[in-house]
CSV table of C-alpha atoms in Angstrom, one decimal:
chain,number,residue,atom,x,y,z
A,1,UNK,CA,138.1,118.8,250.1
A,2,UNK,CA,136.8,121.8,249.1
A,3,UNK,CA,136.8,123.4,252.7
A,4,UNK,CA,140.4,122.4,253.3
A,5,UNK,CA,141.3,124.2,250.3
A,6,UNK,CA,140.2,127.5,251.8
A,7,UNK,CA,142.5,126.9,254.8
A,8,UNK,CA,140.0,125.2,257.0
A,9,UNK,CA,141.8,122.2,259.4
A,10,UNK,CA,140.9,118.9,258.0
A,11,UNK,CA,139.2,117.5,260.9
A,12,UNK,CA,137.1,120.8,261.1
A,13,UNK,CA,136.3,120.4,257.1
A,14,UNK,CA,135.5,116.5,257.8
A,15,UNK,CA,133.1,117.8,260.9
A,16,UNK,CA,131.4,120.3,258.8
A,17,UNK,CA,131.0,118.1,255.8
A,18,UNK,CA,129.5,115.3,257.9
A,19,UNK,CA,127.0,118.1,259.3
A,20,UNK,CA,126.0,118.9,255.7
A,21,UNK,CA,125.9,115.5,254.7
A,22,UNK,CA,123.6,115.1,257.6
A,23,UNK,CA,121.6,117.8,256.8
A,24,UNK,CA,121.1,116.4,253.3
A,25,UNK,CA,120.1,113.2,254.7
A,26,UNK,CA,117.3,114.6,256.8
A,27,UNK,CA,116.3,116.9,253.8
A,28,UNK,CA,116.1,113.8,251.7
A,29,UNK,CA,114.4,111.9,254.4
A,30,UNK,CA,111.9,114.8,254.6
A,31,UNK,CA,111.3,114.8,250.9
A,32,UNK,CA,110.7,111.0,250.9
A,33,UNK,CA,108.0,111.3,253.7
A,34,UNK,CA,106.3,114.2,252.1
A,35,UNK,CA,106.0,112.3,248.8
A,36,UNK,CA,105.0,109.1,250.0
A,37,UNK,CA,102.3,111.4,252.2
A,38,UNK,CA,101.2,113.0,249.0
A,39,UNK,CA,101.1,109.3,247.2
A,40,UNK,CA,98.8,108.0,249.9
A,41,UNK,CA,96.6,111.3,250.0
A,42,UNK,CA,96.3,110.9,246.0
A,43,UNK,CA,95.5,107.1,246.4
A,44,UNK,CA,92.9,107.7,249.1
A,45,UNK,CA,91.4,110.7,247.2
A,46,UNK,CA,91.3,108.2,243.9
A,47,UNK,CA,89.9,105.4,245.7
A,48,UNK,CA,87.4,107.8,247.1
A,49,UNK,CA,86.7,109.0,243.8
A,50,UNK,CA,86.2,105.9,242.4
A,51,UNK,CA,83.8,104.9,245.1
A,52,UNK,CA,81.5,108.1,244.4
A,53,UNK,CA,81.9,107.4,240.6
A,54,UNK,CA,81.0,103.7,240.8
A,55,UNK,CA,77.7,104.8,243.0
A,56,UNK,CA,77.1,108.0,240.6
A,57,UNK,CA,74.6,107.9,237.6
A,58,UNK,CA,77.8,108.3,235.3
A,59,UNK,CA,79.0,104.6,236.1
A,60,UNK,CA,76.4,103.0,233.9
A,61,UNK,CA,77.5,105.0,231.1
A,62,UNK,CA,81.1,104.4,231.4
A,63,UNK,CA,80.5,100.7,231.8
A,64,UNK,CA,77.8,100.3,229.3
A,65,UNK,CA,79.5,99.3,226.2
A,66,UNK,CA,82.7,97.2,227.8
A,67,UNK,CA,83.4,93.6,226.7
A,68,UNK,CA,82.7,92.2,230.0
A,69,UNK,CA,79.2,93.7,230.3
A,70,UNK,CA,78.1,94.7,226.9
A,71,UNK,CA,75.7,91.6,226.1
A,72,UNK,CA,74.2,91.4,229.6
A,73,UNK,CA,73.5,95.0,229.7
A,74,UNK,CA,71.8,95.2,226.5
A,75,UNK,CA,69.2,93.0,227.9
A,76,UNK,CA,68.8,94.5,231.1
A,77,UNK,CA,68.5,98.1,230.7
A,78,UNK,CA,66.3,98.5,233.4
A,79,UNK,CA,69.2,97.6,235.9
A,80,UNK,CA,71.6,100.0,233.8
A,81,UNK,CA,69.2,103.2,233.6
A,82,UNK,CA,65.7,104.4,234.9
A,83,UNK,CA,63.0,103.3,233.0
A,84,UNK,CA,59.2,103.5,232.6
A,85,UNK,CA,56.9,100.4,232.0
A,86,UNK,CA,54.8,100.3,228.6
A,87,UNK,CA,52.2,97.6,229.7
A,88,UNK,CA,50.9,94.9,227.3
A,89,UNK,CA,47.1,95.8,227.9
A,90,UNK,CA,45.5,93.9,225.0
A,91,UNK,CA,45.2,90.4,223.7
A,92,UNK,CA,48.5,89.3,222.0
A,93,UNK,CA,48.7,89.1,218.4
A,94,UNK,CA,49.1,85.3,218.0
A,95,UNK,CA,52.1,83.8,215.7
A,96,UNK,CA,51.8,80.3,214.4
A,97,UNK,CA,55.1,78.3,214.2
A,98,UNK,CA,56.5,76.4,211.4
A,99,UNK,CA,60.2,75.9,212.4
A,100,UNK,CA,62.8,75.7,209.2
A,101,UNK,CA,66.3,75.9,208.9
A,102,UNK,CA,68.0,79.1,207.7
A,103,UNK,CA,70.0,79.1,204.6
A,104,UNK,CA,73.7,78.2,205.1
A,105,UNK,CA,75.1,81.1,202.9
A,106,UNK,CA,74.5,84.4,201.4
A,107,UNK,CA,76.5,86.2,198.8
A,108,UNK,CA,78.3,89.6,199.7
A,109,UNK,CA,80.7,91.6,198.2
A,110,UNK,CA,81.0,89.1,195.4
A,111,UNK,CA,81.6,86.1,197.8
A,112,UNK,CA,79.4,83.5,199.4
A,113,UNK,CA,79.5,83.9,203.2
A,114,UNK,CA,78.8,81.4,206.0
A,115,UNK,CA,75.3,82.6,207.6
A,116,UNK,CA,76.3,80.8,210.8
A,117,UNK,CA,79.7,82.6,210.8
A,118,UNK,CA,77.9,85.9,210.2
A,119,UNK,CA,75.7,85.4,213.3
A,120,UNK,CA,78.6,84.4,215.5
A,121,UNK,CA,80.8,87.4,214.3
A,122,UNK,CA,78.1,89.8,214.7
A,123,UNK,CA,77.6,89.0,218.3
A,124,UNK,CA,73.7,87.9,217.6
A,125,UNK,CA,71.6,87.7,220.6
A,126,UNK,CA,68.4,87.0,219.0
A,127,UNK,CA,67.0,86.2,215.6
A,128,UNK,CA,63.4,85.6,214.4
A,129,UNK,CA,61.9,85.1,211.1
A,130,UNK,CA,58.0,85.7,210.4
A,131,UNK,CA,56.2,85.0,207.2
A,132,UNK,CA,52.4,85.9,207.1
A,133,UNK,CA,52.2,85.6,210.9
A,134,UNK,CA,54.0,82.4,211.1
A,135,UNK,CA,57.5,82.1,212.8
A,136,UNK,CA,59.7,80.1,210.7
A,137,UNK,CA,62.8,80.4,212.8
A,138,UNK,CA,63.6,81.8,216.2
A,139,UNK,CA,66.6,81.4,218.3
A,140,UNK,CA,68.4,83.1,221.1
A,141,UNK,CA,72.0,83.2,222.0
A,142,UNK,CA,74.8,84.3,224.7
A,143,UNK,CA,72.3,83.6,227.7
A,144,UNK,CA,69.0,85.3,226.1
A,145,UNK,CA,65.8,83.8,226.0
A,146,UNK,CA,62.2,84.4,224.6
A,147,UNK,CA,61.7,86.3,227.9
A,148,UNK,CA,64.7,88.7,227.4
A,149,UNK,CA,63.7,92.6,226.7
A,150,UNK,CA,66.5,93.5,224.3
A,151,UNK,CA,67.2,97.0,224.2
A,152,UNK,CA,66.4,98.8,221.0
A,153,UNK,CA,69.0,101.5,220.6
A,154,UNK,CA,67.7,103.5,217.5
A,155,UNK,CA,64.9,101.3,216.8
A,156,UNK,CA,63.1,103.1,219.1
A,157,UNK,CA,63.4,106.3,216.3
A,158,UNK,CA,60.8,104.3,214.0
A,159,UNK,CA,58.4,103.6,216.9
A,160,UNK,CA,58.5,107.2,217.7
A,161,UNK,CA,57.7,107.7,213.9
A,162,UNK,CA,54.5,105.6,214.3
A,163,UNK,CA,53.2,107.7,217.2
A,164,UNK,CA,54.1,110.8,215.3
A,165,UNK,CA,51.8,109.4,212.3
A,166,UNK,CA,49.1,108.5,215.0
A,167,UNK,CA,49.2,111.9,216.7
A,168,UNK,CA,48.8,113.4,213.4
A,169,UNK,CA,45.7,111.3,212.6
A,170,UNK,CA,44.3,112.3,215.9
A,171,UNK,CA,44.6,115.9,215.2
A,172,UNK,CA,47.2,116.6,217.9
A,173,UNK,CA,49.4,117.5,215.4
A,174,UNK,CA,47.9,120.1,213.0
A,175,UNK,CA,50.5,119.6,210.1
A,176,UNK,CA,53.9,118.0,209.3
A,177,UNK,CA,55.0,121.5,208.0
A,178,UNK,CA,54.4,123.3,211.4
A,179,UNK,CA,57.6,124.5,213.0
A,180,UNK,CA,58.8,122.6,216.1
A,181,UNK,CA,59.1,125.6,218.1
A,182,UNK,CA,55.4,126.0,217.7
A,183,UNK,CA,55.0,122.9,220.1
A,184,UNK,CA,58.3,123.2,221.9
A,185,UNK,CA,58.8,127.2,222.6
A,186,UNK,CA,61.8,126.4,224.6
A,187,UNK,CA,63.4,125.6,221.4
A,188,UNK,CA,62.7,129.2,219.7
A,189,UNK,CA,66.4,130.1,220.6
A,190,UNK,CA,68.0,127.1,219.2
A,191,UNK,CA,69.0,125.9,216.0
A,192,UNK,CA,65.6,124.1,215.7
A,193,UNK,CA,63.6,127.9,215.6
A,194,UNK,CA,61.6,127.2,212.3
A,195,UNK,CA,62.6,123.8,211.5
A,196,UNK,CA,59.3,121.9,210.5
A,197,UNK,CA,58.5,118.2,211.9
A,198,UNK,CA,59.0,116.8,208.5
A,199,UNK,CA,62.2,117.8,208.4
A,200,UNK,CA,63.1,116.3,211.7
A,201,UNK,CA,61.2,113.2,210.7
A,202,UNK,CA,63.4,112.9,207.7
A,203,UNK,CA,66.9,113.9,209.4
A,204,UNK,CA,67.1,117.1,207.5
A,205,UNK,CA,67.0,119.7,210.1
A,206,UNK,CA,70.4,121.2,209.2
A,207,UNK,CA,71.2,121.3,213.0
A,208,UNK,CA,75.0,120.3,213.9
A,209,UNK,CA,75.2,117.4,215.8
A,210,UNK,CA,78.1,114.9,216.5
A,211,UNK,CA,76.8,111.3,216.1
A,212,UNK,CA,80.1,109.8,216.3
A,213,UNK,CA,80.2,107.2,219.2
A,214,UNK,CA,84.0,106.4,219.1
A,215,UNK,CA,84.6,110.2,219.9
A,216,UNK,CA,84.4,110.3,224.0
A,217,UNK,CA,83.4,114.2,223.6
A,218,UNK,CA,81.0,114.1,220.5
A,219,UNK,CA,77.6,115.5,221.1
A,220,UNK,CA,75.9,112.0,221.4
A,221,UNK,CA,78.4,110.6,224.0
A,222,UNK,CA,77.9,113.9,225.9
A,223,UNK,CA,74.2,113.8,225.7
A,224,UNK,CA,74.1,110.2,227.6
A,225,UNK,CA,76.3,111.9,230.5
A,226,UNK,CA,73.9,115.0,230.4
A,227,UNK,CA,70.7,112.9,230.5
A,228,UNK,CA,72.3,110.6,233.3
A,229,UNK,CA,72.9,113.8,235.4
A,230,UNK,CA,69.4,114.7,235.3
A,231,UNK,CA,69.7,117.7,232.6
A,232,UNK,CA,66.4,118.5,230.6
A,233,UNK,CA,66.3,117.4,227.0
A,234,UNK,CA,65.2,120.8,226.2
A,235,UNK,CA,68.4,122.3,227.7
A,236,UNK,CA,70.3,119.8,226.0
A,237,UNK,CA,69.1,120.8,222.5
A,238,UNK,CA,69.0,124.7,223.2
A,239,UNK,CA,72.8,125.2,222.3
A,240,UNK,CA,72.9,123.6,219.2
A,241,UNK,CA,73.0,125.4,215.9
A,242,UNK,CA,71.7,125.2,212.6
A,243,UNK,CA,74.5,124.8,209.9
A,244,UNK,CA,72.4,124.0,206.8
A,245,UNK,CA,69.1,124.9,205.5
A,246,UNK,CA,66.5,122.5,206.7
A,247,UNK,CA,65.0,119.9,204.2
A,248,UNK,CA,68.5,120.0,201.9
A,249,UNK,CA,70.7,117.4,203.5
A,250,UNK,CA,70.2,114.2,204.9
A,251,UNK,CA,72.3,113.9,208.0
A,252,UNK,CA,71.4,111.5,210.8
A,253,UNK,CA,71.3,113.0,214.3
A,254,UNK,CA,69.8,112.1,217.1
A,255,UNK,CA,68.9,115.7,218.0
A,256,UNK,CA,66.2,115.3,215.5
A,257,UNK,CA,64.5,112.5,217.5
A,258,UNK,CA,64.8,114.2,220.7
A,259,UNK,CA,62.9,117.2,219.2
A,260,UNK,CA,60.4,115.1,217.9
A,261,UNK,CA,59.8,113.3,221.2
A,262,UNK,CA,59.6,116.9,222.8
A,263,UNK,CA,56.5,117.7,220.2
A,264,UNK,CA,54.8,114.7,220.6
A,265,UNK,CA,54.7,114.9,224.5
A,266,UNK,CA,53.8,118.7,224.3
A,267,UNK,CA,51.4,118.2,221.3
A,268,UNK,CA,49.3,115.4,223.0
A,269,UNK,CA,49.6,116.2,226.6
A,270,UNK,CA,50.3,112.5,227.2
A,271,UNK,CA,53.6,111.2,228.4
A,272,UNK,CA,55.3,109.2,225.5
A,273,UNK,CA,55.1,105.8,227.1
A,274,UNK,CA,51.5,106.0,228.0
A,275,UNK,CA,50.9,107.2,224.2
A,276,UNK,CA,52.7,104.3,223.0
A,277,UNK,CA,51.0,102.0,225.6
A,278,UNK,CA,47.5,103.1,224.5
A,279,UNK,CA,47.7,103.7,221.0
A,280,UNK,CA,50.3,101.1,219.9
A,281,UNK,CA,51.4,98.6,222.2
A,282,UNK,CA,48.1,97.4,223.6
A,283,UNK,CA,46.5,97.8,220.2
A,284,UNK,CA,48.9,95.9,218.2
A,285,UNK,CA,48.8,92.9,220.6
A,286,UNK,CA,52.2,93.0,222.3
A,287,UNK,CA,52.6,89.8,224.4
A,288,UNK,CA,54.9,91.3,227.1
A,289,UNK,CA,55.3,94.3,228.9
A,290,UNK,CA,58.2,96.6,227.8
A,291,UNK,CA,60.1,99.5,229.3
A,292,UNK,CA,61.5,102.6,228.0
A,293,UNK,CA,64.2,104.1,229.8
A,294,UNK,CA,64.6,107.7,230.9
A,295,UNK,CA,67.2,110.0,232.0
A,296,UNK,CA,67.7,111.0,235.5
A,297,UNK,CA,65.3,113.1,236.3
A,298,UNK,CA,63.4,113.2,233.2
A,299,UNK,CA,60.9,111.8,230.4
A,300,UNK,CA,61.5,108.8,228.4
A,301,UNK,CA,64.4,109.2,226.1
A,302,UNK,CA,62.8,109.3,222.7
A,303,UNK,CA,65.7,108.9,220.4
A,304,UNK,CA,66.5,105.2,221.7
A,305,UNK,CA,66.3,102.7,224.3
A,306,UNK,CA,63.3,101.0,224.3
A,307,UNK,CA,63.2,97.7,225.5
A,308,UNK,CA,61.0,94.4,224.2
A,309,UNK,CA,60.9,90.8,223.6
A,310,UNK,CA,62.1,89.8,220.0
A,311,UNK,CA,58.4,88.6,219.4
A,312,UNK,CA,57.1,91.9,220.4
A,313,UNK,CA,59.6,93.8,217.8
A,314,UNK,CA,58.5,91.3,215.3
A,315,UNK,CA,54.8,92.2,215.9
A,316,UNK,CA,55.9,95.8,215.4
A,317,UNK,CA,57.3,95.0,212.0
A,318,UNK,CA,54.5,92.7,210.9
A,319,UNK,CA,52.0,95.8,211.7
A,320,UNK,CA,54.0,97.7,209.4
A,321,UNK,CA,54.1,95.0,206.9
A,322,UNK,CA,50.3,94.8,207.1
A,323,UNK,CA,49.9,98.6,206.2
A,324,UNK,CA,49.7,99.4,209.8
A,325,UNK,CA,46.8,97.2,210.3
A,326,UNK,CA,46.2,94.4,213.0
A,327,UNK,CA,43.5,92.2,211.1
A,328,UNK,CA,40.7,94.4,210.8
A,329,UNK,CA,41.8,97.2,213.3
A,330,UNK,CA,43.7,99.9,211.7
A,331,UNK,CA,46.4,100.9,214.6
A,332,UNK,CA,48.9,103.1,212.5
A,333,UNK,CA,47.4,105.2,209.7
A,334,UNK,CA,47.9,103.3,206.2
A,335,UNK,CA,49.1,106.2,204.4
A,336,UNK,CA,51.5,106.9,207.2
A,337,UNK,CA,52.9,103.7,206.7
A,338,UNK,CA,53.3,104.1,203.1
A,339,UNK,CA,54.9,107.7,203.5
A,340,UNK,CA,57.1,106.7,206.3
A,341,UNK,CA,59.0,104.1,204.2
A,342,UNK,CA,59.4,105.9,200.8
A,343,UNK,CA,61.9,108.7,200.2
A,344,UNK,CA,60.0,111.9,199.7
A,345,UNK,CA,62.9,114.2,198.3
A,346,UNK,CA,65.8,113.5,196.1
A,347,UNK,CA,68.2,113.9,199.1
A,348,UNK,CA,66.4,111.0,200.5
A,349,UNK,CA,67.0,108.7,198.1
A,350,UNK,CA,69.2,105.5,198.5
A,351,UNK,CA,72.5,105.2,196.6
A,352,UNK,CA,75.3,107.3,195.9
A,353,UNK,CA,73.9,110.9,196.7
A,354,UNK,CA,75.6,113.9,197.2
A,355,UNK,CA,73.1,115.6,199.3
A,356,UNK,CA,73.1,112.7,202.0
A,357,UNK,CA,75.8,111.4,204.3
A,358,UNK,CA,75.1,107.6,203.6
A,359,UNK,CA,74.0,105.4,201.0
A,360,UNK,CA,70.9,104.1,202.4
A,361,UNK,CA,67.8,106.2,201.8
A,362,UNK,CA,65.4,107.6,204.5
A,363,UNK,CA,61.6,107.9,204.9
A,364,UNK,CA,60.2,109.3,208.3
A,365,UNK,CA,62.7,107.7,210.6
A,366,UNK,CA,62.8,104.4,208.6
A,367,UNK,CA,65.8,103.2,206.3
A,368,UNK,CA,65.3,102.2,202.7
A,369,UNK,CA,68.4,99.9,201.4
A,370,UNK,CA,70.4,100.7,198.2
A,371,UNK,CA,68.5,99.0,195.3
A,372,UNK,CA,65.7,98.2,197.4
A,373,UNK,CA,63.3,95.2,196.8
A,374,UNK,CA,60.1,96.4,198.5
A,375,UNK,CA,62.2,96.6,201.8
A,376,UNK,CA,62.9,99.0,204.6
A,377,UNK,CA,64.4,98.7,208.0
A,378,UNK,CA,64.4,100.0,211.5
A,379,UNK,CA,68.2,100.3,212.7
A,380,UNK,CA,70.0,100.5,216.0
A,381,UNK,CA,73.5,101.0,216.9
A,382,UNK,CA,75.5,97.9,217.9
A,383,UNK,CA,73.4,95.7,215.4
A,384,UNK,CA,69.8,96.0,216.2
A,385,UNK,CA,67.4,95.6,213.3
A,386,UNK,CA,63.8,95.4,212.2
A,387,UNK,CA,63.7,94.2,208.5
A,388,UNK,CA,60.6,94.1,206.4
A,389,UNK,CA,60.2,92.7,202.9
A,390,UNK,CA,56.6,93.8,201.5
A,391,UNK,CA,57.3,91.5,198.6
A,392,UNK,CA,57.8,88.5,200.2
A,393,UNK,CA,55.7,89.0,203.4
A,394,UNK,CA,58.8,88.6,205.5
A,395,UNK,CA,59.8,90.4,208.8
A,396,UNK,CA,63.3,89.7,210.3
A,397,UNK,CA,64.6,90.9,213.8
A,398,UNK,CA,68.0,90.7,214.7
A,399,UNK,CA,69.4,91.9,218.0
A,400,UNK,CA,73.1,91.9,218.8
A,401,UNK,CA,76.0,93.5,220.8
A,402,UNK,CA,78.3,93.8,217.8
A,403,UNK,CA,81.6,96.0,218.3
A,404,UNK,CA,82.0,96.6,214.7
A,405,UNK,CA,78.5,97.3,214.0
A,406,UNK,CA,79.2,100.3,212.0
A,407,UNK,CA,80.5,98.6,208.9
A,408,UNK,CA,77.8,95.8,208.9
A,409,UNK,CA,74.7,97.4,207.5
A,410,UNK,CA,75.1,96.6,204.1
A,411,UNK,CA,76.5,93.0,205.0
A,412,UNK,CA,73.4,92.5,207.4
A,413,UNK,CA,71.0,93.5,204.3
A,414,UNK,CA,72.7,90.9,202.0
A,415,UNK,CA,72.1,88.3,204.9
A,416,UNK,CA,68.5,89.4,205.3
A,417,UNK,CA,67.6,89.2,201.7
A,418,UNK,CA,69.0,85.6,201.4
A,419,UNK,CA,66.7,84.5,204.4
A,420,UNK,CA,63.8,86.3,202.8
A,421,UNK,CA,64.6,84.8,199.4
A,422,UNK,CA,64.5,81.3,201.0
A,423,UNK,CA,61.6,81.6,203.0
A,424,UNK,CA,59.6,84.0,200.7
A,425,UNK,CA,57.9,84.4,197.5
A,426,UNK,CA,57.0,87.6,195.9
A,427,UNK,CA,53.4,88.3,196.3
A,428,UNK,CA,52.5,92.0,196.8
A,429,UNK,CA,52.3,95.0,194.2
A,430,UNK,CA,54.7,97.5,194.2
A,431,UNK,CA,52.9,99.9,196.7
A,432,UNK,CA,53.2,97.3,199.2
A,433,UNK,CA,49.8,98.2,200.2
A,434,UNK,CA,47.7,96.0,198.2
């Protein structure tokens, strides 16, 4: 032993060694006890943190898109986030019914595709086809029913556009060329200073905003957390910077819609949900109350999150098909409907466009597909669509919970065209306004 080699007696050396070993055992035991205590404390802290998170406003955002919850959440958003009611105050715009089968297939990417398989793989929750006010096909899936209120996601942007057009017609907004900060002075220190209402309507503000839902720290994902925590929408927009000259490049950003929602409420002096109820939802003859989600402590979310039945989304589409009129009552100005669904500048044209982020064209918060056939669409993430074919008098609404939604829009348009061609005959002139 090492001690014996220095001249200590063997017995003494063994005794000293035993004491050293004993001391090491005590220290090891202390370390083990401390480690177990730390693990227990950490576990308790994690459990407490989880319980706090579970009851916090952040939990809904964390679990919103999970596989187990997504389908149910998308038709129960009043349980997920706070909301305000948009009442159906008028007489419903009546649909007649003439049930017909969908076509079996459609052509996409040079191949025939099964329409039934397409509806399955895109996690379709509802589909309705309307021609000339008659429901030709209506189906609900994955536990949904005609009473379900499906979330719109960005379909609400097209509804917001209609409200902007009505406010312009009523004189609340003087001109689309007015700068946004004229109505919302809080944005005078943001990238929206000097940006016109028109440029926000066409997603051409030039303001930088990361719309990537796959990036957990993107602007759009952080936006939901900020609103859930009670941050004011003006405060969300204020730090944003402008990176392009307005009116030169089409780049889809939800911040433009938020800015427009703030303009609308400031210009009218009426909460957006009340303006929707009195100017559009009631007059167009919605059959059911809708609800519009809010942030934790704020107004409704103008860029998303309207919730309504499939038939009422179809009524909104029918209103635009009829040039903004319900029978003899003009609800949305006729010229606004035309302007909203027509590209007004080269950077908004559909096709391979170097001045646009995508191949679909853009109007005033409405999409125009490539090689348009008198069509336009409202589109929301996760596969929400209102498709309007002016030439064939067809409206198609599809709600979904599609994980691969971001790659499906061209395929979906192909499916809609097949349905429209099967049910419709071209009837209208090129203006779509007869």
